[in-house]
Every structure is written in structure tokens, then in C-alpha cells.
């Protein structure tokens, strides 16, 4: 497997609490992405990063923030968790600098907001 | 209009048959096309990509691209029960750094 890990793998949290998900890569890829996957909606982009401190919003960014202080780490924060943010979250990396290659995904984080 | 559309299925085929999965995309400027397989409870894994019109074969898998019709397909020959999964089509445009995904087609191969 490519060197990409997500933590935690599972989390249950209460409405209104902040939550941070971590994505760590050892591939030195510039591009990192956070997606959520929900039945009937498929994979939807939350935020992505194209370098240290360089991030941009995706189609479902409301209620989420990200940070990338090192090439290898990309953090996703739910500022105040809501039940609508219950989902499976996937991190992905891509080596776009070498051409339009596909993503490699992490194993995912299953988040439940109660 | 969605960027990428797939028939959600479910698609059922008998073992040994050819499974045909289809995908259409809305942006004529799309550059590259990807097929991912996702087993239940797992993350998507890349199985094929195609950039040019025509066919691209890799083992039992063939990707077909028709840019004039904005259509990409995946054929799985000699389908096996282990091919039972959801297949996601993804598209990258010429501009931008993200990939757009369809909602996936669920495939069941019946022994």
C-alpha cells in the first residue's frame, strides 16, 4: 500500500464538539484531499491542499476547516460537529506534478455525531 | 447537472460473463478518466485510467473512452465473485487540481 494513514479509524462524538481528523503520508506528494462519502451522494470534496499552507475549498466545505503545516500532514477539523456531518471521511493523495494520475486513498474514518 | 453520472445499479451478472459499467461526464474539457473499485467498508482503489480515445486493456479489464460522446466505460471479462463491489468513475478536467466522482455502480457477480 501507498504510505497514507488516517486517524482515528472510528470516532463517536457529541453534537457541538470540535473534532480533528488526521491524514499522514510518506509519499511526499504535494496534493492532498479530504472527501466525505455518503449513500446517494458518492464522494464529495471538502477541502484540498496543493502545498504547505496552500489550501482551497471543495463543494461541501461549510463547517469544516483544514490545515497543512507540513508536507506529510493534512488535518481536517469540524469546528462544531453536527449530526449532518456523520459520514465516512477519506483522505487522498495525488502526484499531479507528474501528470494527471489518480488518487490513492487512506482507509477512511467513520465519524458518528450523536 | 452533475459532473459525472453513473447508473447506480445494482448490476448482476453470472460468473464468467462480461460486466459492462458506464459513465458519462458533462465537461468536454475533461482530460483523464479513472475507474476505482470499492469493496463494502473499504476505501476506493484505482484499477484503471485512460487518457486517449479508444480502448485500453489491463488483464480482464478494458476501459473505453469516447470523448465525442463524453462517455467512458469499463468492461470486466470472465467476471468473478471477487469482482462484486461498487465501481466509481472519476474525471479530471484540464484545469483544476481535483477529480470528480460519480456515485458508483454496484456490481454483483453470481456464482
Short mmCIF file of C-alpha atoms in Angstrom, two decimals:
data_model
loop_
_atom_site.label_atom_id
_atom_site.label_comp_id
_atom_site.label_asym_id
_atom_site.label_seq_id
_atom_site.Cartn_x
_atom_site.Cartn_y
_atom_site.Cartn_z
CA UNK A 1 0.00 0.00 0.00
CA UNK A 2 0.99 3.61 -0.55
CA UNK A 3 2.09 5.38 2.59
CA UNK A 4 -1.09 7.09 3.67
CA UNK A 5 -2.74 6.65 7.03
CA UNK A 6 -5.78 8.20 8.64
CA UNK A 7 -6.54 8.53 12.30
CA UNK A 8 -8.70 7.76 14.10
CA UNK A 9 -10.40 4.93 12.19
CA UNK A 10 -13.62 5.33 14.15
CA UNK A 11 -14.94 8.13 16.32
CA UNK A 12 -18.17 8.91 18.11
CA UNK A 13 -18.59 12.47 19.26
CA UNK A 14 -21.29 14.70 20.63
CA UNK A 15 -23.05 17.49 18.78
CA UNK A 16 -21.30 20.81 19.23
CA UNK A 17 -17.84 19.45 19.99
CA UNK A 18 -14.82 20.13 17.78
CA UNK A 19 -13.26 17.14 16.06
CA UNK A 20 -9.96 16.80 14.22
CA UNK A 21 -9.14 14.05 11.76
CA UNK A 22 -5.58 13.44 10.70
CA UNK A 23 -4.11 12.30 7.40
CA UNK A 24 -0.44 11.38 7.22
CA UNK A 25 1.50 10.46 4.07
CA UNK A 26 5.03 9.28 3.46
CA UNK A 27 4.95 9.68 -0.35
CA UNK A 28 5.96 13.36 -0.42
CA UNK A 29 3.01 14.16 -2.72
CA UNK A 30 2.09 17.83 -2.98
CA UNK A 31 -1.65 17.28 -3.36
CA UNK A 32 -3.83 16.06 -0.51
CA UNK A 33 -7.62 15.94 -0.34
CA UNK A 34 -10.42 15.36 2.14
CA UNK A 35 -13.63 13.76 0.91
CA UNK A 36 -16.77 12.59 2.62
CA UNK A 37 -18.78 9.66 1.33
CA UNK A 38 -22.50 9.34 1.94
CA UNK A 39 -25.09 6.99 0.43
CA UNK A 40 -26.64 8.51 -2.68
CA UNK A 41 -24.06 11.31 -2.85
CA UNK A 42 -20.87 9.47 -3.55
CA UNK A 43 -17.55 11.10 -2.80
CA UNK A 44 -17.74 14.85 -2.27
CA UNK A 45 -14.72 17.08 -1.91
CA UNK A 46 -14.47 19.05 1.33
CA UNK A 47 -11.07 20.75 1.02
CA UNK A 48 -7.81 20.09 -0.67
CA UNK A 49 -4.22 21.25 -0.41
CA UNK A 50 -1.64 21.87 -3.11
CA UNK A 51 1.27 22.54 -0.79
CA UNK A 52 2.24 23.54 2.71
CA UNK A 53 -0.16 26.25 3.88
CA UNK A 54 -1.89 26.21 0.46
CA UNK A 55 -5.47 25.02 0.65
CA UNK A 56 -8.72 25.51 -1.23
CA UNK A 57 -12.38 24.75 -0.66
CA UNK A 58 -14.35 21.98 -2.25
CA UNK A 59 -18.07 21.66 -2.85
CA UNK A 60 -19.06 20.86 0.78
CA UNK A 61 -16.65 22.96 2.84
CA UNK A 62 -19.14 24.67 5.19
CA UNK A 63 -18.49 23.67 8.81
CA UNK A 64 -15.01 22.33 8.04
CA UNK A 65 -11.54 23.79 8.17
CA UNK A 66 -8.16 22.35 7.25
CA UNK A 67 -4.52 22.95 7.96
CA UNK A 68 -1.31 21.76 6.39
CA UNK A 69 1.82 22.85 8.23
CA UNK A 70 3.98 20.01 6.89
CA UNK A 71 4.01 18.19 3.56
CA UNK A 72 3.11 14.91 5.23
CA UNK A 73 0.17 16.00 7.38
CA UNK A 74 -3.26 17.32 6.41
CA UNK A 75 -5.73 17.93 9.22
CA UNK A 76 -9.50 18.25 8.88
CA UNK A 77 -11.37 20.00 11.69
CA UNK A 78 -15.09 20.01 12.26
CA UNK A 79 -15.44 23.23 14.18
CA UNK A 80 -18.70 22.30 15.93
CA UNK A 81 -19.88 18.84 14.94
CA UNK A 82 -23.47 18.36 13.77
CA UNK A 83 -25.42 15.18 13.04
CA UNK A 84 -25.30 16.00 9.31
CA UNK A 85 -21.54 15.51 9.49
CA UNK A 86 -21.94 11.85 10.37
CA UNK A 87 -20.16 10.23 7.46
CA UNK A 88 -17.14 8.30 6.28
CA UNK A 89 -14.21 10.60 5.65
CA UNK A 90 -11.47 9.70 3.21
CA UNK A 91 -8.15 11.36 2.73
CA UNK A 92 -6.48 11.04 -0.66
CA UNK A 93 -3.12 11.95 -2.13
CA UNK A 94 -2.09 12.54 -5.71
CA UNK A 95 1.16 13.09 -7.54
CA UNK A 96 -0.31 15.57 -10.03
CA UNK A 97 3.07 17.18 -10.63
CA UNK A 98 3.94 14.08 -12.67
CA UNK A 99 0.76 14.22 -14.73
CA UNK A 100 -2.95 13.55 -14.16
CA UNK A 101 -2.57 10.42 -12.10
CA UNK A 102 -5.30 9.02 -9.92
CA UNK A 103 -5.69 9.26 -6.20
CA UNK A 104 -4.51 6.92 -3.52
CA UNK A 105 -6.97 6.81 -0.66
CA UNK A 106 -6.48 6.27 3.03
CA UNK A 107 -8.51 3.66 4.87
CA UNK A 108 -11.13 6.15 5.99
CA UNK A 109 -12.52 7.47 9.25
CA UNK A 110 -16.05 6.59 10.25
CA UNK A 111 -17.40 9.53 12.24
CA UNK A 112 -20.67 9.42 14.14
CA UNK A 113 -22.08 12.60 15.69
CA UNK A 114 -24.71 11.92 18.35
CA UNK B 1 -26.12 18.88 -13.94
CA UNK B 2 -23.71 16.51 -12.26
CA UNK B 3 -20.15 16.41 -13.47
CA UNK B 4 -20.12 12.61 -13.64
CA UNK B 5 -23.11 10.30 -13.91
CA UNK B 6 -23.29 6.57 -13.41
CA UNK B 7 -26.16 4.13 -13.28
CA UNK B 8 -26.31 3.12 -9.62
CA UNK B 9 -27.44 -0.41 -10.46
CA UNK B 10 -27.39 -2.90 -8.96
CA UNK B 11 -25.94 -4.76 -11.89
CA UNK B 12 -25.93 -8.54 -11.62
CA UNK B 13 -24.03 -10.84 -13.95
CA UNK B 14 -23.33 -14.59 -13.79
CA UNK B 15 -19.82 -15.80 -13.13
CA UNK B 16 -17.77 -15.91 -16.32
CA UNK B 17 -19.85 -13.28 -18.12
CA UNK B 18 -18.80 -9.80 -19.25
CA UNK B 19 -19.82 -6.95 -16.95
CA UNK B 20 -20.24 -3.56 -18.61
CA UNK B 21 -20.16 -0.41 -16.50
CA UNK B 22 -20.89 3.00 -17.96
CA UNK B 23 -20.18 6.61 -17.10
CA UNK B 24 -20.93 9.95 -18.75
CA UNK B 25 -19.38 13.30 -17.98
CA UNK B 26 -20.56 16.83 -18.62
CA UNK B 27 -17.39 18.84 -19.30
CA UNK B 28 -15.99 18.41 -22.76
CA UNK B 29 -12.68 19.75 -21.48
CA UNK B 30 -12.18 16.72 -19.24
CA UNK B 31 -8.72 15.30 -19.61
CA UNK B 32 -8.33 11.99 -17.88
CA UNK B 33 -10.62 9.26 -16.64
CA UNK B 34 -10.32 6.76 -13.84
CA UNK B 35 -12.09 3.67 -12.60
CA UNK B 36 -11.99 2.74 -8.93
CA UNK B 37 -13.27 -0.38 -7.21
CA UNK B 38 -14.64 -0.11 -3.68
CA UNK B 39 -15.48 -3.13 -1.58
CA UNK B 40 -18.05 -2.66 1.15
CA UNK B 41 -16.49 -0.92 4.15
CA UNK B 42 -13.20 -0.31 2.37
CA UNK B 43 -11.58 2.61 0.59
CA UNK B 44 -11.62 3.03 -3.19
CA UNK B 45 -8.70 1.53 -5.09
CA UNK B 46 -7.60 2.57 -8.56
CA UNK B 47 -7.96 -0.17 -11.15
CA UNK B 48 -7.57 1.67 -14.47
CA UNK B 49 -7.12 5.05 -16.06
CA UNK B 50 -7.42 6.22 -19.65
CA UNK B 51 -6.50 9.47 -21.36
CA UNK B 52 -6.99 8.86 -25.08
CA UNK B 53 -9.95 7.86 -27.21
CA UNK B 54 -10.27 4.14 -27.78
CA UNK B 55 -9.67 1.08 -25.67
CA UNK B 56 -7.12 0.29 -23.01
CA UNK B 57 -6.75 -3.24 -21.74
CA UNK B 58 -5.27 -4.49 -18.48
CA UNK B 59 -5.80 -8.17 -17.79
CA UNK B 60 -9.54 -8.85 -17.55
CA UNK B 61 -10.33 -5.13 -17.55
CA UNK B 62 -10.87 -2.89 -20.58
CA UNK B 63 -11.54 0.82 -20.35
CA UNK B 64 -13.18 2.51 -23.32
CA UNK B 65 -13.24 6.25 -23.93
CA UNK B 66 -15.30 8.18 -26.45
CA UNK B 67 -14.68 11.90 -25.97
CA UNK B 68 -17.09 12.93 -28.75
CA UNK B 69 -19.93 11.24 -26.86
CA UNK B 70 -18.48 12.14 -23.42
CA UNK B 71 -18.70 8.53 -22.44
CA UNK B 72 -16.34 6.16 -20.65
CA UNK B 73 -16.94 2.52 -19.87
CA UNK B 74 -15.32 -0.39 -18.06
CA UNK B 75 -15.64 -3.96 -19.25
CA UNK B 76 -14.80 -6.83 -16.94
CA UNK B 77 -14.32 -10.11 -18.78
CA UNK B 78 -14.70 -13.52 -17.16
CA UNK B 79 -16.35 -11.90 -14.14
CA UNK B 80 -15.58 -13.50 -10.78
CA UNK B 81 -17.48 -13.31 -7.47
CA UNK B 82 -14.47 -11.37 -6.13
CA UNK B 83 -15.34 -8.61 -8.63
CA UNK B 84 -18.52 -7.91 -6.65
CA UNK B 85 -18.05 -4.33 -5.48
CA UNK B 86 -19.05 -0.76 -6.24
CA UNK B 87 -17.25 0.77 -9.21
CA UNK B 88 -16.60 4.50 -9.19
CA UNK B 89 -15.90 6.57 -12.28
CA UNK B 90 -13.77 9.70 -11.79
CA UNK B 91 -12.83 12.50 -14.16
CA UNK B 92 -10.15 15.16 -14.09
CA UNK B 93 -10.57 18.34 -16.09
CA UNK B 94 -7.71 20.11 -17.85
CA UNK B 95 -7.85 22.93 -15.31
CA UNK B 96 -8.06 22.48 -11.56
CA UNK B 97 -6.50 20.03 -9.19
CA UNK B 98 -9.42 17.84 -8.22
CA UNK B 99 -11.17 14.77 -9.53
CA UNK B 100 -14.93 14.48 -9.84
CA UNK B 101 -16.59 11.22 -8.90
CA UNK B 102 -19.79 9.52 -9.93
CA UNK B 103 -21.96 7.94 -7.26
CA UNK B 104 -20.86 4.45 -8.31
CA UNK B 105 -22.40 1.31 -9.80
CA UNK B 106 -22.91 -1.71 -7.59
CA UNK B 107 -21.90 -4.95 -9.30
CA UNK B 108 -22.79 -8.43 -8.08
CA UNK B 109 -21.29 -11.48 -9.77
CA UNK B 110 -23.43 -14.53 -9.13
CA UNK B 111 -21.59 -17.86 -8.78
#
